[in-house]
mmCIF file of C-alpha atoms and ligand atoms in Angstrom:
data_model
loop_
_atom_site.group_PDB
_atom_site.id
_atom_site.type_symbol
_atom_site.label_atom_id
_atom_site.label_comp_id
_atom_site.label_asym_id
_atom_site.label_seq_id
_atom_site.Cartn_x
_atom_site.Cartn_y
_atom_site.Cartn_z
ATOM 1 C CA GLY X 1 17.359 -17.685 22.386
ATOM 2 C CA GLY X 2 18.146 -18.518 25.886
ATOM 3 C CA SER X 3 15.915 -17.728 28.959
ATOM 4 C CA ASN X 4 17.578 -15.148 30.758
ATOM 5 C CA ASN X 5 16.658 -11.124 31.113
ATOM 6 C CA TYR X 6 13.459 -11.710 29.261
ATOM 7 C CA ILE X 7 10.159 -9.798 29.005
ATOM 8 C CA ASP X 8 9.167 -11.110 32.374
ATOM 9 C CA ASN X 9 8.974 -7.962 34.177
ATOM 10 C CA LEU X 10 5.520 -6.940 32.497
ATOM 11 C CA PRO X 11 2.408 -6.421 34.590
ATOM 12 C CA VAL X 12 0.488 -9.659 34.844
ATOM 13 C CA VAL X 13 -3.004 -9.016 33.116
ATOM 14 C CA VAL X 14 -5.546 -10.363 35.414
ATOM 15 C CA ASP X 15 -8.908 -9.628 33.770
ATOM 16 C CA ASP X 16 -7.676 -11.288 30.650
ATOM 17 C CA GLN X 17 -9.798 -9.664 27.800
ATOM 18 C CA TRP X 18 -7.481 -10.952 25.198
ATOM 19 C CA ALA X 19 -8.464 -14.594 25.622
ATOM 20 C CA MET X 20 -10.376 -16.102 23.039
ATOM 21 C CA ASP X 21 -12.267 -19.568 22.507
ATOM 22 C CA ARG X 22 -10.475 -21.890 20.119
ATOM 23 C CA ARG X 23 -13.689 -22.980 18.964
ATOM 24 C CA ASN X 24 -14.077 -19.438 17.141
ATOM 25 C CA VAL X 25 -10.522 -19.401 15.657
ATOM 26 C CA ILE X 26 -10.416 -21.449 12.145
ATOM 27 C CA VAL X 27 -6.565 -21.836 11.075
ATOM 28 C CA ASP X 28 -6.067 -22.635 7.580
ATOM 29 C CA TYR X 29 -3.347 -24.903 7.903
ATOM 30 C CA GLU X 30 -2.906 -24.845 4.260
ATOM 31 C CA THR X 31 -1.908 -21.316 3.859
ATOM 32 C CA LYS X 32 1.418 -20.513 5.532
ATOM 33 C CA LEU X 33 1.865 -17.021 5.728
ATOM 34 C CA GLY X 34 5.232 -17.218 7.504
ATOM 35 C CA SER X 35 7.501 -19.480 9.536
ATOM 36 C CA GLY X 36 10.231 -19.101 11.990
ATOM 37 C CA ALA X 37 12.630 -21.707 13.644
ATOM 38 C CA PHE X 38 9.582 -22.972 16.100
ATOM 39 C CA CYS X 39 6.351 -21.078 15.141
ATOM 40 C CA ASN X 40 4.346 -21.141 11.856
ATOM 41 C CA VAL X 41 2.082 -18.088 10.865
ATOM 42 C CA HIS X 42 -1.059 -19.404 9.104
ATOM 43 C CA LYS X 43 -3.835 -17.364 7.736
ATOM 44 C CA GLY X 44 -7.053 -18.012 9.356
ATOM 45 C CA LYS X 45 -10.866 -16.448 10.268
ATOM 46 C CA ILE X 46 -12.520 -15.603 13.276
ATOM 47 C CA LYS X 47 -15.896 -17.211 13.103
ATOM 48 C CA GLY X 48 -19.060 -16.619 14.956
ATOM 49 C CA PRO X 49 -19.635 -14.196 17.795
ATOM 50 C CA ALA X 50 -16.011 -13.866 18.817
ATOM 51 C CA ALA X 51 -15.186 -10.216 20.224
ATOM 52 C CA VAL X 52 -12.125 -8.754 18.289
ATOM 53 C CA ARG X 53 -10.491 -5.909 18.882
ATOM 54 C CA VAL X 54 -10.555 -3.274 15.958
ATOM 55 C CA VAL X 55 -9.405 0.182 15.482
ATOM 56 C CA SER X 56 -11.075 3.054 13.832
ATOM 57 C CA GLN X 57 -9.435 6.632 13.648
ATOM 58 C CA ASN X 58 -7.080 5.710 16.650
ATOM 59 C CA LEU X 59 -9.925 4.374 19.156
ATOM 60 C CA ILE X 60 -9.894 0.710 19.949
ATOM 61 C CA ALA X 61 -13.285 -0.865 19.853
ATOM 62 C CA VAL X 62 -14.445 -4.124 20.780
ATOM 63 C CA GLN X 63 -16.729 -5.762 17.782
ATOM 64 C CA LYS X 64 -18.365 -8.537 16.917
ATOM 65 C CA PHE X 65 -17.275 -10.216 13.803
ATOM 66 C CA THR X 66 -18.596 -13.124 11.768
ATOM 67 C CA ASP X 67 -15.748 -13.366 9.224
ATOM 68 C CA CYS X 68 -12.976 -11.688 9.985
ATOM 69 C CA GLU X 69 -9.620 -12.841 8.259
ATOM 70 C CA ILE X 70 -6.772 -12.994 10.568
ATOM 71 C CA ALA X 71 -2.903 -14.163 11.025
ATOM 72 C CA VAL X 72 -2.534 -16.886 13.650
ATOM 73 C CA LYS X 73 0.980 -17.957 14.851
ATOM 74 C CA VAL X 74 0.769 -21.434 16.104
ATOM 75 C CA LEU X 75 3.304 -23.062 18.422
ATOM 76 C CA PRO X 76 3.578 -26.947 17.521
ATOM 77 C CA ALA X 77 3.048 -29.511 20.099
ATOM 78 C CA PHE X 78 6.740 -30.697 19.843
ATOM 79 C CA ALA X 79 8.032 -27.090 20.510
ATOM 80 C CA ASP X 80 10.624 -27.283 23.744
ATOM 81 C CA ASP X 81 10.301 -25.088 26.696
ATOM 82 C CA ILE X 82 12.430 -22.088 25.851
ATOM 83 C CA ALA X 83 10.384 -21.708 22.593
ATOM 84 C CA ARG X 84 7.269 -21.945 24.595
ATOM 85 C CA SER X 85 8.104 -19.479 27.108
ATOM 86 C CA ASP X 86 9.344 -17.421 24.075
ATOM 87 C CA PHE X 87 6.119 -17.713 22.861
ATOM 88 C CA MET X 88 4.186 -16.716 26.033
ATOM 89 C CA GLN X 89 6.213 -13.894 26.534
ATOM 90 C CA GLU X 90 5.650 -12.543 23.067
ATOM 91 C CA ILE X 91 2.170 -12.464 23.781
ATOM 92 C CA ASN X 92 2.525 -11.034 27.200
ATOM 93 C CA PHE X 93 4.579 -8.201 25.607
ATOM 94 C CA MET X 94 1.876 -7.675 22.736
ATOM 95 C CA LYS X 95 -0.880 -7.428 25.710
ATOM 96 C CA SER X 96 1.357 -4.606 27.375
ATOM 97 C CA LEU X 97 1.379 -2.413 24.099
ATOM 98 C CA ASN X 98 -0.997 0.540 22.925
ATOM 99 C CA TYR X 99 -2.489 0.559 19.810
ATOM 100 C CA HIS X 100 0.064 1.824 17.368
ATOM 101 C CA PRO X 101 -1.088 2.308 13.465
ATOM 102 C CA HIS X 102 2.573 0.850 12.082
ATOM 103 C CA LEU X 103 3.002 -2.110 14.660
ATOM 104 C CA VAL X 104 1.226 -5.358 14.093
ATOM 105 C CA SER X 105 -1.657 -5.556 16.512
ATOM 106 C CA MET X 106 -2.858 -8.192 18.506
ATOM 107 C CA LEU X 107 -6.293 -9.363 18.248
ATOM 108 C CA GLY X 108 -6.429 -12.229 20.847
ATOM 109 C CA TYR X 109 -4.813 -15.131 21.785
ATOM 110 C CA VAL X 110 -6.027 -18.772 22.475
ATOM 111 C CA PRO X 111 -4.149 -19.565 26.125
ATOM 112 C CA ASP X 112 -4.538 -23.378 26.278
ATOM 113 C CA GLY X 113 -1.309 -25.046 27.604
ATOM 114 C CA ARG X 114 -0.164 -27.196 24.848
ATOM 115 C CA ASN X 115 -1.417 -25.441 21.554
ATOM 116 C CA PRO X 116 -1.331 -21.817 22.093
ATOM 117 C CA LEU X 117 -2.175 -19.649 19.221
ATOM 118 C CA LEU X 118 -1.489 -15.876 19.111
ATOM 119 C CA ILE X 119 -3.900 -14.170 16.721
ATOM 120 C CA VAL X 120 -2.757 -10.747 15.028
ATOM 121 C CA GLU X 121 -4.200 -8.541 12.207
ATOM 122 C CA TYR X 122 -3.699 -9.866 8.712
ATOM 123 C CA CYS X 123 -1.632 -8.143 6.615
ATOM 124 C CA ALA X 124 -3.053 -8.585 3.013
ATOM 125 C CA GLN X 125 -0.112 -7.442 0.575
ATOM 126 C CA GLY X 126 2.717 -9.421 2.492
ATOM 127 C CA ASP X 127 6.108 -8.113 3.550
ATOM 128 C CA LEU X 128 7.761 -5.286 2.287
ATOM 129 C CA LEU X 129 10.934 -7.049 0.762
ATOM 130 C CA HIS X 130 8.597 -9.064 -1.609
ATOM 131 C CA PHE X 131 6.628 -6.251 -2.303
ATOM 132 C CA VAL X 132 9.593 -3.853 -3.546
ATOM 133 C CA ARG X 133 11.052 -6.649 -5.230
ATOM 134 C CA GLN X 134 7.577 -7.337 -7.228
ATOM 135 C CA HIS X 135 7.156 -3.498 -7.753
ATOM 136 C CA ARG X 136 10.853 -3.332 -9.113
ATOM 137 C CA ALA X 137 9.907 -2.981 -12.722
ATOM 138 C CA ILE X 138 7.252 -0.453 -12.145
ATOM 139 C CA ILE X 139 9.644 1.758 -9.926
ATOM 140 C CA GLU X 140 12.644 1.675 -12.135
ATOM 141 C CA HIS X 141 10.867 2.194 -15.209
ATOM 142 C CA GLY X 142 8.553 5.003 -13.730
ATOM 143 C CA TYR X 143 5.455 3.281 -14.731
ATOM 144 C CA GLU X 144 2.236 4.422 -13.392
ATOM 145 C CA ASN X 145 2.561 7.740 -11.433
ATOM 146 C CA GLY X 146 6.240 8.412 -12.631
ATOM 147 C CA ALA X 147 9.403 7.164 -10.806
ATOM 148 C CA GLY X 148 9.442 10.389 -8.449
ATOM 149 C CA LEU X 149 6.387 9.648 -6.754
ATOM 150 C CA LYS X 150 7.069 6.018 -6.412
ATOM 151 C CA ILE X 151 10.429 6.795 -4.628
ATOM 152 C CA LEU X 152 8.248 9.122 -2.325
ATOM 153 C CA SER X 153 6.081 6.078 -1.581
ATOM 154 C CA LEU X 154 9.114 4.236 -0.416
ATOM 155 C CA VAL X 155 9.920 7.334 1.603
ATOM 156 C CA SER X 156 6.664 7.428 3.045
ATOM 157 C CA PHE X 157 6.966 3.698 4.024
ATOM 158 C CA ALA X 158 10.405 4.577 5.645
ATOM 159 C CA TRP X 159 8.619 7.233 7.844
ATOM 160 C CA GLN X 160 6.062 4.936 8.867
ATOM 161 C CA ILE X 161 8.454 2.140 9.972
ATOM 162 C CA SER X 162 10.390 4.803 11.920
ATOM 163 C CA ALA X 163 7.558 5.721 13.609
ATOM 164 C CA GLY X 164 6.555 2.385 14.859
ATOM 165 C CA LEU X 165 10.094 1.946 15.812
ATOM 166 C CA GLU X 166 10.018 5.200 17.931
ATOM 167 C CA TYR X 167 6.961 3.944 19.734
ATOM 168 C CA LEU X 168 8.737 0.545 20.749
ATOM 169 C CA ASN X 169 11.713 2.379 21.529
ATOM 170 C CA SER X 170 9.529 4.598 23.789
ATOM 171 C CA VAL X 171 8.398 1.633 25.815
ATOM 172 C CA GLY X 172 11.654 0.274 26.440
ATOM 173 C CA CYS X 173 11.935 -2.235 23.682
ATOM 174 C CA ILE X 174 14.764 -3.170 21.548
ATOM 175 C CA HIS X 175 13.357 -4.953 18.394
ATOM 176 C CA ARG X 176 16.754 -6.666 17.217
ATOM 177 C CA ASP X 177 15.256 -7.862 13.953
ATOM 178 C CA VAL X 178 14.578 -4.915 12.030
ATOM 179 C CA ALA X 179 14.627 -5.814 8.367
ATOM 180 C CA ALA X 180 12.343 -5.535 5.364
ATOM 181 C CA ARG X 181 11.082 -8.969 5.869
ATOM 182 C CA ASN X 182 9.717 -7.895 9.243
ATOM 183 C CA VAL X 183 7.698 -5.212 8.000
ATOM 184 C CA LEU X 184 4.092 -6.165 6.662
ATOM 185 C CA LEU X 185 1.689 -4.271 4.214
ATOM 186 C CA ASP X 186 -1.951 -4.168 5.354
ATOM 187 C CA ALA X 187 -4.955 -3.924 2.652
ATOM 188 C CA ASP X 188 -4.259 0.042 2.650
ATOM 189 C CA GLN X 189 -0.667 -0.625 1.868
ATOM 190 C CA THR X 190 0.059 0.635 5.517
ATOM 191 C CA CYS X 191 3.456 -0.425 7.008
ATOM 192 C CA LYS X 192 3.181 -2.526 10.245
ATOM 193 C CA ILE X 193 6.363 -3.510 11.942
ATOM 194 C CA ALA X 194 6.122 -7.591 12.733
ATOM 195 C CA ASP X 195 7.821 -10.169 14.425
ATOM 196 C CA PHE X 196 8.361 -9.389 18.122
ATOM 197 C CA GLY X 197 9.904 -12.741 18.604
ATOM 198 C CA LEU X 198 13.641 -11.328 19.401
ATOM 199 C CA CYS X 199 12.470 -7.908 20.880
ATOM 200 C CA ARG X 200 13.585 -7.286 24.170
ATOM 201 C CA LEU X 201 12.733 -5.005 27.334
ATOM 202 C CA THR X 202 15.732 -2.916 28.429
ATOM 203 C CA ASP X 203 16.091 -0.757 31.679
ATOM 204 C CA ASN X 204 19.442 -0.248 30.641
ATOM 205 C CA LEU X 205 20.765 1.429 27.383
ATOM 206 C CA LEU X 206 22.295 -1.848 26.728
ATOM 207 C CA TYR X 207 21.218 -5.601 26.336
ATOM 208 C CA THR X 208 23.890 -8.469 25.747
ATOM 209 C CA ALA X 209 22.614 -11.416 24.137
ATOM 210 C CA ARG X 210 24.384 -14.482 22.846
ATOM 211 C CA GLY X 211 23.610 -17.317 20.231
ATOM 212 C CA GLY X 212 20.433 -18.132 18.405
ATOM 213 C CA ARG X 213 19.843 -17.448 14.684
ATOM 214 C CA LEU X 214 21.548 -14.137 14.067
ATOM 215 C CA PRO X 215 20.542 -11.805 11.203
ATOM 216 C CA ILE X 216 24.239 -10.994 10.314
ATOM 217 C CA ARG X 217 23.733 -8.625 7.447
ATOM 218 C CA TRP X 218 21.546 -6.316 9.621
ATOM 219 C CA MET X 219 23.600 -6.191 12.893
ATOM 220 C CA ALA X 220 25.510 -3.319 14.223
ATOM 221 C CA LEU X 221 29.436 -3.401 14.402
ATOM 222 C CA GLU X 222 29.153 -3.658 18.343
ATOM 223 C CA SER X 223 26.670 -6.301 18.064
ATOM 224 C CA LEU X 224 28.703 -8.507 15.573
ATOM 225 C CA LYS X 225 31.579 -7.730 18.048
ATOM 226 C CA SER X 226 30.169 -8.066 21.495
ATOM 227 C CA PHE X 227 26.719 -8.881 21.105
ATOM 228 C CA GLU X 228 25.584 -5.417 22.430
ATOM 229 C CA TYR X 229 22.343 -4.162 21.508
ATOM 230 C CA SER X 230 20.740 -0.943 22.155
ATOM 231 C CA PHE X 231 18.261 1.398 20.577
ATOM 232 C CA LYS X 232 21.149 2.423 18.471
ATOM 233 C CA SER X 233 21.713 -1.217 17.042
ATOM 234 C CA ASP X 234 17.953 -0.992 15.818
ATOM 235 C CA THR X 235 19.132 2.261 14.158
ATOM 236 C CA TRP X 236 21.724 0.466 12.334
ATOM 237 C CA ALA X 237 19.445 -2.311 11.198
ATOM 238 C CA TYR X 238 16.979 0.480 10.042
ATOM 239 C CA GLY X 239 19.457 1.714 7.995
ATOM 240 C CA VAL X 240 20.105 -1.473 6.207
ATOM 241 C CA LEU X 241 16.197 -1.595 5.864
ATOM 242 C CA LEU X 242 16.676 1.851 4.194
ATOM 243 C CA TRP X 243 19.000 0.175 1.806
ATOM 244 C CA GLU X 244 16.864 -2.736 1.089
ATOM 245 C CA LEU X 245 14.115 -0.436 0.209
ATOM 246 C CA THR X 246 15.795 1.912 -2.147
ATOM 247 C CA SER X 247 17.733 -0.775 -3.723
ATOM 248 C CA LEU X 248 14.342 -2.467 -4.542
ATOM 249 C CA GLY X 249 15.179 -5.502 -2.442
ATOM 250 C CA GLN X 250 18.783 -6.464 -2.931
ATOM 251 C CA VAL X 251 20.634 -8.505 -0.391
ATOM 252 C CA PRO X 252 22.798 -6.342 1.512
ATOM 253 C CA TYR X 253 26.924 -7.085 0.765
ATOM 254 C CA SER X 254 25.885 -9.809 -1.589
ATOM 255 C CA ASN X 255 29.674 -10.072 -2.501
ATOM 256 C CA VAL X 256 30.527 -10.392 1.230
ATOM 257 C CA GLU X 257 30.480 -13.769 2.959
ATOM 258 C CA ASN X 258 28.890 -13.938 6.292
ATOM 259 C CA HIS X 259 32.074 -14.372 8.175
ATOM 260 C CA LEU X 260 33.804 -11.495 6.580
ATOM 261 C CA ILE X 261 31.335 -8.879 6.990
ATOM 262 C CA MET X 262 32.783 -7.841 10.656
ATOM 263 C CA GLU X 263 35.966 -7.238 9.420
ATOM 264 C CA PHE X 264 34.274 -5.302 6.153
ATOM 265 C CA LEU X 265 32.518 -3.050 8.211
ATOM 266 C CA GLU X 266 35.648 -2.629 10.788
ATOM 267 C CA ALA X 267 37.798 -1.268 7.769
ATOM 268 C CA GLY X 268 35.259 1.181 7.301
ATOM 269 C CA ASN X 269 33.366 -0.202 4.422
ATOM 270 C CA ARG X 270 29.726 0.450 4.306
ATOM 271 C CA LEU X 271 26.683 -0.435 1.891
ATOM 272 C CA GLU X 272 26.944 1.606 -1.382
ATOM 273 C CA LYS X 273 24.355 4.191 -2.495
ATOM 274 C CA PRO X 274 21.717 2.381 -4.421
ATOM 275 C CA VAL X 275 21.233 3.840 -8.071
ATOM 276 C CA HIS X 276 17.443 5.064 -7.320
ATOM 277 C CA CYS X 277 18.305 6.251 -3.605
ATOM 278 C CA PRO X 278 17.850 9.868 -3.167
ATOM 279 C CA LYS X 279 21.101 11.659 -1.822
ATOM 280 C CA GLU X 280 19.378 12.636 1.533
ATOM 281 C CA ILE X 281 18.506 9.219 2.158
ATOM 282 C CA TYR X 282 21.859 7.864 1.769
ATOM 283 C CA GLU X 283 23.278 10.064 3.854
ATOM 284 C CA LEU X 284 20.653 9.101 6.639
ATOM 285 C CA MET X 285 21.907 5.543 6.093
ATOM 286 C CA GLU X 286 25.190 6.711 6.651
ATOM 287 C CA CYS X 287 24.552 8.487 9.949
ATOM 288 C CA CYS X 288 22.687 5.043 10.861
ATOM 289 C CA TRP X 289 25.658 3.303 10.242
ATOM 290 C CA ARG X 290 28.207 5.351 12.314
ATOM 291 C CA ALA X 291 30.788 3.418 14.318
ATOM 292 C CA ASP X 292 29.916 5.051 17.532
ATOM 293 C CA PRO X 293 26.383 4.252 18.712
ATOM 294 C CA LEU X 294 25.873 7.327 20.249
ATOM 295 C CA GLN X 295 26.650 9.435 17.190
ATOM 296 C CA ARG X 296 23.726 7.424 15.323
ATOM 297 C CA PRO X 297 20.072 9.225 15.172
ATOM 298 C CA SER X 298 17.295 8.069 17.552
ATOM 299 C CA PHE X 299 13.979 7.081 15.711
ATOM 300 C CA THR X 300 12.693 10.400 16.774
ATOM 301 C CA ASP X 301 15.333 12.356 15.174
ATOM 302 C CA ILE X 302 14.698 10.017 11.966
ATOM 303 C CA CYS X 303 10.879 10.232 12.303
ATOM 304 C CA GLU X 304 11.427 14.321 12.262
ATOM 305 C CA PHE X 305 13.975 14.033 9.242
ATOM 306 C CA LEU X 306 11.730 11.744 7.048
ATOM 307 C CA ARG X 307 8.747 13.920 7.892
ATOM 308 C CA LYS X 308 10.498 17.053 6.584
ATOM 309 C CA VAL X 309 11.966 15.303 3.604
ATOM 310 C CA LEU X 310 8.286 14.334 2.709
ATOM 311 C CA GLU X 311 6.694 17.625 3.442
ATOM 312 C CA ASN X 312 9.387 19.373 1.019
ATOM 313 C CA ALA X 313 8.630 17.214 -1.569
ATOM 314 C CA ALA X 314 4.818 17.468 -1.576
HETATM 315 N N1 LIG M 1 3.301 -13.282 7.841
HETATM 316 C C1 LIG M 1 3.393 -13.282 8.792
HETATM 317 N N2 LIG M 1 2.497 -12.426 9.533
HETATM 318 C C2 LIG M 1 1.536 -12.027 8.749
HETATM 319 C C3 LIG M 1 0.290 -11.237 8.929
HETATM 320 N N3 LIG M 1 -0.054 -10.747 10.134
HETATM 321 N N4 LIG M 1 -0.285 -11.030 7.946
HETATM 322 C C4 LIG M 1 -0.119 -11.457 6.533
HETATM 323 N N5 LIG M 1 1.025 -12.141 6.452
HETATM 324 C C5 LIG M 1 1.807 -12.445 7.370
#
């Protein structure tokens, strides 16, 4: 991305309780968990008497750990100034957030100038896209607990993700890269929204950005047409995420080429209902893909809707 209109209006943290000593952070460079244009995410460990923020029952406590699994985002030495400033802004943004059960939380960071590290909680079950693909057979054939229950666990994932996004939007953040690949599952199979690299704070309800690597197939019509982003363009992308979940990990619009997607949507076409998708969930997707952003539901609306679906199914 560029360097304008970034997350630079955040309060500066003076007493930096997040800073960690590099000697306590062991990065396993052999184990890559993910990668972006610049950064790689590696598995790692906290060694020795490092203080790590842990959460139990929604209370944050600082505890001392000897061997705590972590994920470490590493900025390589060759990164340019923009990537470097993006990285620091991501750290500052994460510092400003309160703990939320459905966001990947920061445990700390190593501030050293050239090779900063961002340390976040380790999500042992990987990303949601791979997860639904791996469980495709189980869900389709109704092994284990039966098909109904399995679809219900997808609805529960959907609710958790909407709760995380409701929180992000409530602090003025547009995520801009909502997709199944950016949701992680921890050891308890709790959904955690990750990758705040593209997210932006906005006072206005609209943010305009240009360029970069664009997640075309997750983008709202107005983002494709005029690079306009709002809480409601996150809603659109969330609709596509629901489609990824209920199609068990298919690629959206797999029969439409990138450069034809805008035209396809403008003609009024949308993704079709996946075979295993409950009717009410598909109706929710359709609301997320309304051409007029103002007509799309907010994450508060979506959370409430899904809570009722789960309640009625129980
Ligand atoms: N891939 C990217 N971030 C991760 C994390 N925090 N845990 C596990 N895998 C990841």
